[in-house]
Coordinates of C-alpha atoms and ligand atoms in Angstrom, one line a residue:
Chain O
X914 CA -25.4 -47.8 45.6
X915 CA -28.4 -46.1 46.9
X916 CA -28.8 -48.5 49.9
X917 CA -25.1 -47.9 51.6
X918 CA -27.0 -44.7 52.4
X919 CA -28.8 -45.2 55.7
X920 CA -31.4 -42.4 54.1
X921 CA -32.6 -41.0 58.1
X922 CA -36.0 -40.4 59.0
X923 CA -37.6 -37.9 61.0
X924 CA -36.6 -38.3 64.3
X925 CA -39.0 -38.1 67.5
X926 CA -37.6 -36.3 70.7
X927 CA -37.1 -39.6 72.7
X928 CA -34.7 -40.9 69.7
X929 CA -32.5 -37.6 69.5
X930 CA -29.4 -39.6 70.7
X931 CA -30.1 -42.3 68.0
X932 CA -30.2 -39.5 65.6
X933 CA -27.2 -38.2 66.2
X934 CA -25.4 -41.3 66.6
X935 CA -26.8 -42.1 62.8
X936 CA -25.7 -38.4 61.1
X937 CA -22.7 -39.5 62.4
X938 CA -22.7 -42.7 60.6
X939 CA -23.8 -41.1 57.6
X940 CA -21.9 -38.4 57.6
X941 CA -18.6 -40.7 57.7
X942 CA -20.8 -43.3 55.3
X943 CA -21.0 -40.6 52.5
X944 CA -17.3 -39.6 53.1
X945 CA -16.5 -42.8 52.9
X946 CA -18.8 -43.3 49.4
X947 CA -17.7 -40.3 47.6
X948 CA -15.0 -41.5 45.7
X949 CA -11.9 -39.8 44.0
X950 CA -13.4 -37.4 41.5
X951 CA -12.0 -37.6 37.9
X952 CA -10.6 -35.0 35.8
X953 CA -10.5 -35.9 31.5
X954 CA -8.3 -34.5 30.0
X955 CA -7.7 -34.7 26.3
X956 CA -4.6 -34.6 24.6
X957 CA -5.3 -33.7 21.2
X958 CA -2.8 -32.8 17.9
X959 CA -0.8 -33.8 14.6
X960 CA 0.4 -37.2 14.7
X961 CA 4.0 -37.3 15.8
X962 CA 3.9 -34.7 18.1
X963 CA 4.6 -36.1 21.0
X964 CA 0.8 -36.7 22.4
X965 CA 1.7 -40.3 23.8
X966 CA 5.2 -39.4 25.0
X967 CA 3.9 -36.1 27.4
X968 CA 1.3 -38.3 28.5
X969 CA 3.5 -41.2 29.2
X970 CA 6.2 -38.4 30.9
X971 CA 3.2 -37.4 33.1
X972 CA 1.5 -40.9 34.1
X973 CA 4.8 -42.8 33.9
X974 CA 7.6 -40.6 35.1
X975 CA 9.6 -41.4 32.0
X976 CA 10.3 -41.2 28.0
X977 CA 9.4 -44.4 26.4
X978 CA 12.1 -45.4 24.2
X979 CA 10.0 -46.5 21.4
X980 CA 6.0 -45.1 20.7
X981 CA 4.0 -46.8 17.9
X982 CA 1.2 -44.3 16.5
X983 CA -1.4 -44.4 18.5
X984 CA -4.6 -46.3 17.4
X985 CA -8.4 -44.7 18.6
X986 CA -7.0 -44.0 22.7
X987 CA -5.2 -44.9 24.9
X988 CA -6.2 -44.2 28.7
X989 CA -3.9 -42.9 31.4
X990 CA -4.9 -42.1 34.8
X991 CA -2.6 -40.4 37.3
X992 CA -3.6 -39.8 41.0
X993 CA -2.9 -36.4 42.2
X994 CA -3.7 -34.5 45.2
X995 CA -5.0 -30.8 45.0
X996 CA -5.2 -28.7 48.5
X997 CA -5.9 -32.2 50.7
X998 CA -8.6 -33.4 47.9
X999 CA -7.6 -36.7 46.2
X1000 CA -8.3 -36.4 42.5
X1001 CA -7.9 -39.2 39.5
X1002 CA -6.3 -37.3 36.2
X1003 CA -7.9 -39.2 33.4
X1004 CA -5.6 -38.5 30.4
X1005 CA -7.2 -39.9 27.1
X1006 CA -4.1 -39.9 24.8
X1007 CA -5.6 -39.8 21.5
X1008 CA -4.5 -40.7 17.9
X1009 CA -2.9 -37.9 15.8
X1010 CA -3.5 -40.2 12.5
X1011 CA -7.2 -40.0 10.6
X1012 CA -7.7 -43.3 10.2
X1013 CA -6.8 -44.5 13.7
X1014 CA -9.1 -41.8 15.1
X1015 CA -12.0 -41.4 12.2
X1016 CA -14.8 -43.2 14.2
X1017 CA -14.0 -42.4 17.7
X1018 CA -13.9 -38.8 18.2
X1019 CA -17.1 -38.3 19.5
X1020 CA -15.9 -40.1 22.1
X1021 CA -13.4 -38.2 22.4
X1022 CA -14.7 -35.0 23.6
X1023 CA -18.3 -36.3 25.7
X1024 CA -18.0 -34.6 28.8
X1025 CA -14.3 -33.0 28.8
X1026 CA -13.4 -31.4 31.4
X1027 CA -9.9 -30.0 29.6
X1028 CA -8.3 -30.4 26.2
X1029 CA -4.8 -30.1 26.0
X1030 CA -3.6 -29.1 22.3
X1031 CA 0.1 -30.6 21.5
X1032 CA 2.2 -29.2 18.7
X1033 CA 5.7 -30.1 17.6
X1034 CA 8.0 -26.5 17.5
X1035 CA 10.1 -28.4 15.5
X1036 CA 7.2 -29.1 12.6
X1037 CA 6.0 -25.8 11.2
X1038 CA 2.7 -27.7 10.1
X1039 CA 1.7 -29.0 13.5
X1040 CA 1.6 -25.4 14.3
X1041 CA -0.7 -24.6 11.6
X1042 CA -3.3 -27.6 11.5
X1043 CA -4.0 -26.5 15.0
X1044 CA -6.8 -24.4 13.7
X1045 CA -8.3 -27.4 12.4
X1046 CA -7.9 -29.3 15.9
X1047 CA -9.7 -26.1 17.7
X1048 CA -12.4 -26.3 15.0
X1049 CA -12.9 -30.2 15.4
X1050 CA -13.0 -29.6 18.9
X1051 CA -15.4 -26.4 18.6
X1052 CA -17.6 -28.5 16.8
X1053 CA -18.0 -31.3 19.0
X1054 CA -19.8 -29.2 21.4
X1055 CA -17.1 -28.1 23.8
X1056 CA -18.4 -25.2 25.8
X1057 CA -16.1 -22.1 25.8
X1058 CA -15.6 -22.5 29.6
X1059 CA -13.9 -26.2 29.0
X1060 CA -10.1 -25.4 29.7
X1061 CA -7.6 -25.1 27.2
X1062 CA -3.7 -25.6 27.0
X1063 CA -1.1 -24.9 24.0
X1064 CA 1.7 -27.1 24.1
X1065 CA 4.9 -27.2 22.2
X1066 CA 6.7 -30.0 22.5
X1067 CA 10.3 -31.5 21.2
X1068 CA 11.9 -28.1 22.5
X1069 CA 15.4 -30.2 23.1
X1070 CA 15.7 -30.2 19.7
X1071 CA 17.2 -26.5 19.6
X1072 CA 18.7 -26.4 16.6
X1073 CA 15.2 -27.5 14.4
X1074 CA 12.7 -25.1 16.2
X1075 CA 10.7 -23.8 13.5
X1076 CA 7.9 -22.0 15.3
X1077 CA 9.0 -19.1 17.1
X1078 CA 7.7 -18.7 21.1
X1079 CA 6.0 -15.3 19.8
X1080 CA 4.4 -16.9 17.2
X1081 CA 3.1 -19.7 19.4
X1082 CA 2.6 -17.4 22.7
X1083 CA 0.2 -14.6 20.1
X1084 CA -1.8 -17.8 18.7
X1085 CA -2.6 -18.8 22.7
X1086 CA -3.7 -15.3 23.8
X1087 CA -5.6 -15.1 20.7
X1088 CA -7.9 -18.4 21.9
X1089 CA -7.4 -17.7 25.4
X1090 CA -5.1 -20.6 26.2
X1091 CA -1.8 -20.9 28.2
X1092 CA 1.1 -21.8 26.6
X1093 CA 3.4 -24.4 27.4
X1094 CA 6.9 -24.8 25.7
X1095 CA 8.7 -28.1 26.6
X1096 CA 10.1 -31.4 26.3
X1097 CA 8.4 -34.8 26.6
X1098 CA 12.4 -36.1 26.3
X1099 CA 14.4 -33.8 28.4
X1100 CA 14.1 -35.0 32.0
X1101 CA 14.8 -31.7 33.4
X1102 CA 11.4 -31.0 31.6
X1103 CA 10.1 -33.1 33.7
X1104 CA 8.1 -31.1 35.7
X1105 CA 7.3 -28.3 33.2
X1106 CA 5.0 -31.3 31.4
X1107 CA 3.7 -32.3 35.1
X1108 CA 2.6 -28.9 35.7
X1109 CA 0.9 -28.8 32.4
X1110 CA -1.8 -31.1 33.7
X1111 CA -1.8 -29.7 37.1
X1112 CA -2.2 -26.6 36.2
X1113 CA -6.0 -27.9 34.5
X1114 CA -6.3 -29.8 37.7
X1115 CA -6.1 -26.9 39.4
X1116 CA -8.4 -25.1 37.5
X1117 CA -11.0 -27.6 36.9
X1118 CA -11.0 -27.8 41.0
X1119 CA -11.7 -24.8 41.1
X1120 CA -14.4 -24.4 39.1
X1121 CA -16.3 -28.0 39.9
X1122 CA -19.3 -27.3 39.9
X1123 CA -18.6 -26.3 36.0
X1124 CA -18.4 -30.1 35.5
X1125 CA -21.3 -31.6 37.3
X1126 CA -23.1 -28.8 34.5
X1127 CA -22.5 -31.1 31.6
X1128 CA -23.6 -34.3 33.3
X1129 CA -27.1 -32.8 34.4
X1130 CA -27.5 -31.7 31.1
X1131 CA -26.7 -34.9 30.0
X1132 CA -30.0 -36.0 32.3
X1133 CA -32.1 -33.5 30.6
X1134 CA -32.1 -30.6 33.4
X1135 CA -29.6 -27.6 32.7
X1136 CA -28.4 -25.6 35.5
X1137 CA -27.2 -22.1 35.4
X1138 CA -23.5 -21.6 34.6
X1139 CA -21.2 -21.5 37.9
X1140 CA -17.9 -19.3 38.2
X1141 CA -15.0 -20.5 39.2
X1142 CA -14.0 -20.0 42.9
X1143 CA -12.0 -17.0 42.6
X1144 CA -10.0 -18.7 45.4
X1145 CA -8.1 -21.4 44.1
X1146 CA -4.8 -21.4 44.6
X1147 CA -3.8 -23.0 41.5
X1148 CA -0.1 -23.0 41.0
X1149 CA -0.6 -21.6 37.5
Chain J
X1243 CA 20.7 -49.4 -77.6
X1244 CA 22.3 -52.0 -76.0
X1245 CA 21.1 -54.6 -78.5
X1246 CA 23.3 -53.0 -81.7
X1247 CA 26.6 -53.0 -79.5
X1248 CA 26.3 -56.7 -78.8
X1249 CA 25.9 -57.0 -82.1
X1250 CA 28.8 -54.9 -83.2
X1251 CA 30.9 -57.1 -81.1
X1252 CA 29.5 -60.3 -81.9
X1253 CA 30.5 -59.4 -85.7
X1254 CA 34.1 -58.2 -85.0
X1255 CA 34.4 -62.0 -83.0
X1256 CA 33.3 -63.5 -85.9
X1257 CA 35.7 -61.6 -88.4
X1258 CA 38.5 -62.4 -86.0
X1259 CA 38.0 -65.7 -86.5
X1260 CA 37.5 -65.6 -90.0
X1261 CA 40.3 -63.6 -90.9
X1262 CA 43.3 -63.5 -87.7
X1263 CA 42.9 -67.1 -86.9
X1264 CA 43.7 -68.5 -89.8
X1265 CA 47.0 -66.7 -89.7
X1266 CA 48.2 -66.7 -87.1
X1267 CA 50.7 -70.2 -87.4
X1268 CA 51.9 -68.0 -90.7
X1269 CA 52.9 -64.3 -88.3
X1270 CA 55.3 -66.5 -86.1
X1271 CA 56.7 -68.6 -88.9
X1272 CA 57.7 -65.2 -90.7
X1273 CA 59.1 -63.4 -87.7
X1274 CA 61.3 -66.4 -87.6
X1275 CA 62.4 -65.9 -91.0
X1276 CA 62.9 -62.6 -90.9
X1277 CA 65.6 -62.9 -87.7
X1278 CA 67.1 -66.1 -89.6
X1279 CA 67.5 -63.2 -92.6
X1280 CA 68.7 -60.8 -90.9
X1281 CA 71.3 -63.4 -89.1
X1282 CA 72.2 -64.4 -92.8
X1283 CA 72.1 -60.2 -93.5
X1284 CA 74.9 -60.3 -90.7
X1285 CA 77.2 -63.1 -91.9
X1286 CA 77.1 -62.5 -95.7
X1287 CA 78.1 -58.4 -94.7
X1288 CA 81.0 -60.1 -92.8
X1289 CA 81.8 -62.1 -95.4
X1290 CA 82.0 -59.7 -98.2
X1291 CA 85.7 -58.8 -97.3
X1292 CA 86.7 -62.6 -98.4
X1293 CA 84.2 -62.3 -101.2
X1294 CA 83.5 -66.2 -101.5
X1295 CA 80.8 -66.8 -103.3
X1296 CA 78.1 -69.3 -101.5
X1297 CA 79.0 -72.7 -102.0
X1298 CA 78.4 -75.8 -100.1
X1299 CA 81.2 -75.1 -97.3
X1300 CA 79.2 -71.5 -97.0
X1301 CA 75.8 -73.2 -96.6
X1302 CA 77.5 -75.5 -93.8
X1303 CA 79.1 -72.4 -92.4
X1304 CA 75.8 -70.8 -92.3
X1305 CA 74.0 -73.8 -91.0
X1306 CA 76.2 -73.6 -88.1
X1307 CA 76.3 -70.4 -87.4
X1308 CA 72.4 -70.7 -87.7
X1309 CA 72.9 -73.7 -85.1
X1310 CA 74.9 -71.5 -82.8
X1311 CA 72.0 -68.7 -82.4
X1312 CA 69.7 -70.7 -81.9
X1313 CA 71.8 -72.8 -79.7
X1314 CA 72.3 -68.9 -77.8
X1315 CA 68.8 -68.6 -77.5
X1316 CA 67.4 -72.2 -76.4
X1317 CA 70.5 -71.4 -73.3
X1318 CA 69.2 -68.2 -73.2
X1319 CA 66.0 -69.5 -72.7
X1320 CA 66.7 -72.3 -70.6
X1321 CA 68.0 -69.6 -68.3
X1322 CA 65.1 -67.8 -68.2
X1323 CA 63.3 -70.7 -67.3
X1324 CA 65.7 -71.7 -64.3
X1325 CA 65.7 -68.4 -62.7
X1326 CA 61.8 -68.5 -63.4
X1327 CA 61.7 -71.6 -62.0
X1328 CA 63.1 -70.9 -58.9
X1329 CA 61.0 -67.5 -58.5
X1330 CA 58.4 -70.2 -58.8
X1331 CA 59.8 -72.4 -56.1
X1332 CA 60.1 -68.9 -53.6
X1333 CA 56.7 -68.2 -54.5
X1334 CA 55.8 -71.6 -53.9
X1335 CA 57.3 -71.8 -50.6
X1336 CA 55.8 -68.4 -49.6
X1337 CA 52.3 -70.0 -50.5
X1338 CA 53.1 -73.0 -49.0
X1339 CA 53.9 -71.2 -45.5
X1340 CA 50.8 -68.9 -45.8
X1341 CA 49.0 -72.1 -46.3
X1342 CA 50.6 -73.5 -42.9
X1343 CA 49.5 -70.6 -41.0
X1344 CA 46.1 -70.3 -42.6
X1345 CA 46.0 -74.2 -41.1
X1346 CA 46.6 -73.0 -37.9
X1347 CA 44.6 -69.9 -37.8
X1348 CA 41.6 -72.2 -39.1
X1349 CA 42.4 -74.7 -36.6
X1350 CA 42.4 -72.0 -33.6
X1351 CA 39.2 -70.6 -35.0
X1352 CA 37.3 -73.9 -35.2
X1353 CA 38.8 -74.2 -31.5
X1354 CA 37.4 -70.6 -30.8
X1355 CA 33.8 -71.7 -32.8
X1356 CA 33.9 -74.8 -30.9
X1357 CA 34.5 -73.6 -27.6
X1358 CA 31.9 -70.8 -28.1
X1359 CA 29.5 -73.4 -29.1
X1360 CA 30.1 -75.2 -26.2
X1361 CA 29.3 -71.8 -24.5
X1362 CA 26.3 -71.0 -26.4
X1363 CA 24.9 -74.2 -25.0
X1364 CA 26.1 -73.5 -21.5
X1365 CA 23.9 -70.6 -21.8
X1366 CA 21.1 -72.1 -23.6
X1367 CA 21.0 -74.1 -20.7
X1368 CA 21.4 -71.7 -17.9
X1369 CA 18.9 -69.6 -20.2
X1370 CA 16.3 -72.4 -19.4
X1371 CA 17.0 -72.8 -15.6
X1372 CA 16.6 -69.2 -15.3
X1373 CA 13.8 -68.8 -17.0
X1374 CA 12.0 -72.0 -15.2
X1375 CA 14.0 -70.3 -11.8
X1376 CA 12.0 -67.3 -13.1
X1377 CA 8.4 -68.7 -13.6
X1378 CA 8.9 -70.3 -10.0
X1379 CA 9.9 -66.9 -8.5
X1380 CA 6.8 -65.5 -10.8
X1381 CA 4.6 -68.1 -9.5
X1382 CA 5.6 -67.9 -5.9
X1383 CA 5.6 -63.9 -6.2
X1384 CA 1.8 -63.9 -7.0
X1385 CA 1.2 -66.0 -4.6
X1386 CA 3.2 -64.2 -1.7
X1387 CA 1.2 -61.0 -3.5
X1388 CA -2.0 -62.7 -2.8
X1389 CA -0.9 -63.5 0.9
X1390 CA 0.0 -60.2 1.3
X1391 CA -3.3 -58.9 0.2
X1392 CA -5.2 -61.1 2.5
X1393 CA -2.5 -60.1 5.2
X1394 CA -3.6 -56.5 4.7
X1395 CA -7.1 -57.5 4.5
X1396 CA -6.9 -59.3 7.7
X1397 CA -5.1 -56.5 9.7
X1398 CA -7.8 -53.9 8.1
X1399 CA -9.9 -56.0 9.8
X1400 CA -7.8 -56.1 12.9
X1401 CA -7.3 -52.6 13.3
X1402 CA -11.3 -52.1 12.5
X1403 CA -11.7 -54.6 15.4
X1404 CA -9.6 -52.8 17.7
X1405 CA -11.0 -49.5 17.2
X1406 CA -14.3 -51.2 17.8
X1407 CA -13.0 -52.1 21.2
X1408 CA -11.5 -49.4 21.9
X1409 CA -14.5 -47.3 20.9
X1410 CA -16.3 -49.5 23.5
X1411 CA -13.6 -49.2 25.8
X1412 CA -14.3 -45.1 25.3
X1413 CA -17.7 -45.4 25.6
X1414 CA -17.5 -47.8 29.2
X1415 CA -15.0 -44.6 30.8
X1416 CA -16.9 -41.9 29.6
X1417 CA -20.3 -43.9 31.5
X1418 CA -17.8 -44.6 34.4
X1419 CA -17.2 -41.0 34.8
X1420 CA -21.1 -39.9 34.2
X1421 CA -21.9 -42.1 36.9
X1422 CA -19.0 -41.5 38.9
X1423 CA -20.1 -37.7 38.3
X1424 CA -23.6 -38.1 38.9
X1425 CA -23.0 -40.1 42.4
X1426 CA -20.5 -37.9 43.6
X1427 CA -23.0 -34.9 43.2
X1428 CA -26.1 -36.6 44.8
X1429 CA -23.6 -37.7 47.3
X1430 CA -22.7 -33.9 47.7
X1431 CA -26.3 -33.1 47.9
X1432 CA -27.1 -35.4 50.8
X1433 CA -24.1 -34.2 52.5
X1434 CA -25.2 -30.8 52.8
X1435 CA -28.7 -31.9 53.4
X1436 CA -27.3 -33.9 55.9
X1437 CA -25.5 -31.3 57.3
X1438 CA -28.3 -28.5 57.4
X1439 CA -30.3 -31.6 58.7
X1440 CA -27.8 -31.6 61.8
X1441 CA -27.5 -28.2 62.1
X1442 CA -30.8 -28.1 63.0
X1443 CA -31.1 -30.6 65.4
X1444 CA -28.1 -29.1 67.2
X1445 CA -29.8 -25.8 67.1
X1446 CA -32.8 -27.7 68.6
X1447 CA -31.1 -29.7 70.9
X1448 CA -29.6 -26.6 72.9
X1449 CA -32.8 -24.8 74.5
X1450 CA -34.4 -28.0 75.3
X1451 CA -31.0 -29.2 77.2
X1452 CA -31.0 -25.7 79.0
X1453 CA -34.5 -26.3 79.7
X1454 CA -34.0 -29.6 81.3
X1455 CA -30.7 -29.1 82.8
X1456 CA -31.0 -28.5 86.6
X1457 CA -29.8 -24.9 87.5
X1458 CA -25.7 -24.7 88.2
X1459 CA -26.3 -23.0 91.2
Ligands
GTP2765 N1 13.4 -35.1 20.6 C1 12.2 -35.4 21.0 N2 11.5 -36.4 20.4 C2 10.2 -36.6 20.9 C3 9.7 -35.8 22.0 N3 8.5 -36.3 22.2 C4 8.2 -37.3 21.3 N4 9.3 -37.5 20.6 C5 9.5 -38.5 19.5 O1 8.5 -38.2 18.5 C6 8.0 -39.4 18.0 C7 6.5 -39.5 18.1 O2 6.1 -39.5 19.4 P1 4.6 -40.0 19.9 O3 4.5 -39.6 21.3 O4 4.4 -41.4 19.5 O5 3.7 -39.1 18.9 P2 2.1 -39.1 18.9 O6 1.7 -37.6 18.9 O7 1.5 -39.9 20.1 O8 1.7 -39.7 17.6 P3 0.3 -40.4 17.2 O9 0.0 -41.5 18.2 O10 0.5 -41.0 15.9 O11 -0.8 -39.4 17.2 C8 8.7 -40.5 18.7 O12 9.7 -41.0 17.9 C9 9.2 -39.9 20.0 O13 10.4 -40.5 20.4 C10 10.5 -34.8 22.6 O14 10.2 -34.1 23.5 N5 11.8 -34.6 22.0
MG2766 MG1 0.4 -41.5 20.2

């Protein structure tokens, strides 16, 4: 990959022209070379929540009529663009059940850059085992700074909400989450569940330099913590 | 206790045979006398009026009159005997048709027997095909258990396989994106190397062009 990059020398005087003729060339060479950057996102919760429906709703634009429990991962990319910058959301739709997910979850959460925790308001018990989903995750290394969401999904099912938005809405301010109360189903959701990934999109664009963090300490070098750019103007 | 009372009763048998037997022709023979007197009793009280004393004409007289009681009581007797007789026959008849209808009722019931027999071996029968129906179904069961078994055995084995792969699969993105990652920030790097790099050489370029330009005026 190194060699697309015509690496320049130190030019002489007499070869200014040249020079600039070749930053040009590079310049559109490296524009050329930096590809789409990638955003994974997790989506992580109780079996049956409605993990593989919101991410289908998302990637696909629609409810699949039938789901089968998902087994390890299953990948979904969706190409978005954020303020002119073309960016690949990498939704890893994981499985809710133990033994589909038992020897993968490391996997899982190597270099995150959001986790998205799904509940189902109509299951009382999805609601609660999410304190064991935020200590799995704490305990796979995800730093604090690592986006979070709180979703409550199957909210077209009115009449069998069990877990009450105040509930819900105290449990995300108390870990510093957003909430997100919707329906993978209804297609006026639609775009509720649409902003629920753009709204980490948004965020993780603004703080990118957050992400290239993990990866140089994956190479052995840590570099000092970066804050988000208090510019972003993430529609969130 | 029981042994003296056997005996006591043995005893009175044997006097009863000693001492009633005997006699017993001799009770009947007197009791017949004794009416036949008292007949005479009768006849000689009735004849006391003509005061005849017995003679030979008496003795017929009394023969017959004997005759004629006797002659009463064998009609009397035959009587008895008739209506006894046909008592008899009634009872007879009655017998006779509970006899028929005990015929028939024995004939429907060794129908009834017969046909249940019939049916006891009709299910004798299906008894055995069932039960050889049943060590078939027994036979094929165990086996379709043991397929079943190995079915479950072989998608354990399936599913282990695909979470293998997709493990794999996992670990390929999550290198895909490290690389992608690490590219995209060297490629950052150059850029603003790059772009410091050109930065400069504008800066430089400018005084040496003013420098070499010819004066405007
Ligand atoms: N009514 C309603 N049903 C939903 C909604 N989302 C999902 N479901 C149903 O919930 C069931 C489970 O959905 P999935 O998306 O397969 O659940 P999952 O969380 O991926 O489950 P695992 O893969 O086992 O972890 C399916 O029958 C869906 O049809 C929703 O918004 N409303
Ligand atoms: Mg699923």
């Amino acid at each position: 990959m190194a060699n697309e990059f015509p690496v320049s020398r130190e030019g002489t005087a007499n070869s200014r022209h040249a020079n600039l003729t070749s930053s040009l060339d590079l310049s559109t060479s490296l524009d050329h070379s930096v590809q789409t950057r990638i955003f994974k996102i997790i989506v992580i919760g109780d079996s049956n929540v409605g993990k593989t429906c919101l991410t289908f709703r998302f990637t696909g634009g629609a409810f699949p009529c039938k789901t089968e429990a998902t087994i390890g991962v299953d990948f979904r990319e969706k190409a978005v663009e954020i303020e002119g910058e073309k960016i690949k959301v990498q939704v890893w739709d994981t499985a809710g059940q133990e033994r589909f997910r038992k020897s993968m979850v490391e996997h899982y959460y190597r270099n995150v850059h959001a986790v998205v925790f799904v509940y189902d308001v109509t299951k009382m018990a999805s609601f609660q085992n999410l304190k064991t989903w935020i200590q799995e995750c704490n305990g796979h290394g995800v730093s604090s700074s690592v986006p979070r969401v709180l979703v409550g999904n199957k909210c077209d099912l009115v009449e069998q909400i069990q877990v009450p938005s105040n509930t819900a809405l105290k449990f995300a301010d108390a870990h510093n989450m957003l909430l997100f109360e919707t329906s993978a189903k209804d297609p006026k959701e639609s775009q509720n569940v649409d902003s629920i990934f753009m709204c980490l999109a948004c965020r993780l664009k603004a703080q990118k330099y957050l992400i290239y963090r993990d990866v140089e300490r994956e190479d052995g070098r840590v570099r000092l913590k970066h804050q988000p750019d208090p510019k972003s103007n993430c529609p969130c | 206790m029981e042994s003296w009372k056997s005996h006591v009763r043995a005893e009175l048998f044997h006097r009863d045979c000693r001492q009633r037997d005997p006699f017993s022709g001799l009770f009947e023979k007197v009791s017949r006398l004794e009416e036949m007197l008292t007949l005479h009793m009768k006849l000689s009280s009735s004849d006391k009026g003509s005061s005849r004393c017995p003679d030979e004409g008496g003795i017929l007289h009394l023969r017959v009159n004997e005759l004629e009681f006797l002659n009463q009581q064998l009609k009397q007797k035959i009587s008895d005997l008739t209506s006894n007789i046909y008592l008899k026959e009634a009872e007879l008849q009655y017998c006779h048709s509970q006899v028929a209808r005990y015929r028939t009722e024995a004939v429907v019931l060794a129908q009834g027997a017969s046909s249940l027999k019939a049916g006891l071996e009709e299910y004798e029968y299906q008894l055995e095909c069932q039960s050889k129906e049943l060590t078939a179904l027994r036979l094929e069961h165990s086996s379709l258990r043991e397929e079943l078994t190995a079915a479950n055995l072989q998608n354990e084995q399936l599913l282990e396989r695909w979470l293998e792969e997709k493990k794999e699969e996992a670990e390929r993105i999550n290198k895909y994106n490290a690389t992608q990652e690490r590219w995209q920030r060297l490629a950052g790097r150059l850029k603003k190397r790059h772009r410091v790099r050109s930065r400069t050489a504008c800066a430089a370029d400018k005084p040496t062009e003013s420098k070499t330009e010819p004066p405007s005026s």
